[in-house]
């Protein structure tokens, strides 16, 4: 018999604890007779109301779970964009200061259909009945982690969000995680396999693995940490997961990835030492790029850049990413982009 279940946990990261700030992640779960859903949001520390933004992202996902099943992708994104606009605009908080990434998975328990959606660097893993994990919706850090995509930006939701839908034929569950838990996404996925498989064994086993995993993740990253599990179980899945979990204690063949490669997760500057180009000729010989940098002599929002048509719209993300990393273009606190010097 097929059953469904939810597991979730979130803790404040070292950075916010040190600053005396609260956890800025949010996990919203919802279940009724037909739908089971989890939404994880990661509030932007540089905005004034990240906690409220995450909470409203969750409310929007719950609302969407009741109406978007028959919509094609484009209409789903437009619906979500309109819903985010509505809830942010009608709140008591400044719209531009409600910055948070998000990812959700919802499953129709009657049909086995699912919908997954993400904006920014909150991401989703999936796994099958044999416990094989893979990236499902990858994190998107287009403009470095300090300036990712947020749900209060229409361009981010309409053009740079990710969407998938299908049925659970070859999927047993989804793991939704915030940026602070990114270490679980490293193959061979041993840490998250242990966490997920314990949920099929007992509440006691799960609580033990949850505590161990979050302690480990807290040592590896400074950000707030959130993980939500939306899963299906039947006799085959439960048997395979239980065997894997029990085998973990009887075999030394697998070592958690965090123990194999701890140095991989250290605080590594993202090209912080890369020298900026000293002349326009070093940057590009492309006339369109010259025009684009001149366009950025004043701060421009992502939507303004998109509408300008100076560079191909499909190339906007990669172009801005490259320019920001080379310190040619800067991203302001309110998510606008400006050239580092006049062109």
Coordinates of C-alpha atoms in Angstrom, one line a residue, residues 36 70 97 130 164 258 289-290 302:
X36 CA 1.0 16.8 0.3
X70 CA -3.8 21.6 -14.9
X97 CA 12.9 44.4 1.2
X130 CA 16.7 1.9 -4.7
X164 CA 9.2 20.3 -13.4
X258 CA 31.9 15.2 4.7
X289 CA 29.1 44.3 -24.8
X290 CA 30.5 47.9 -25.1
X302 CA 17.1 42.7 -13.9

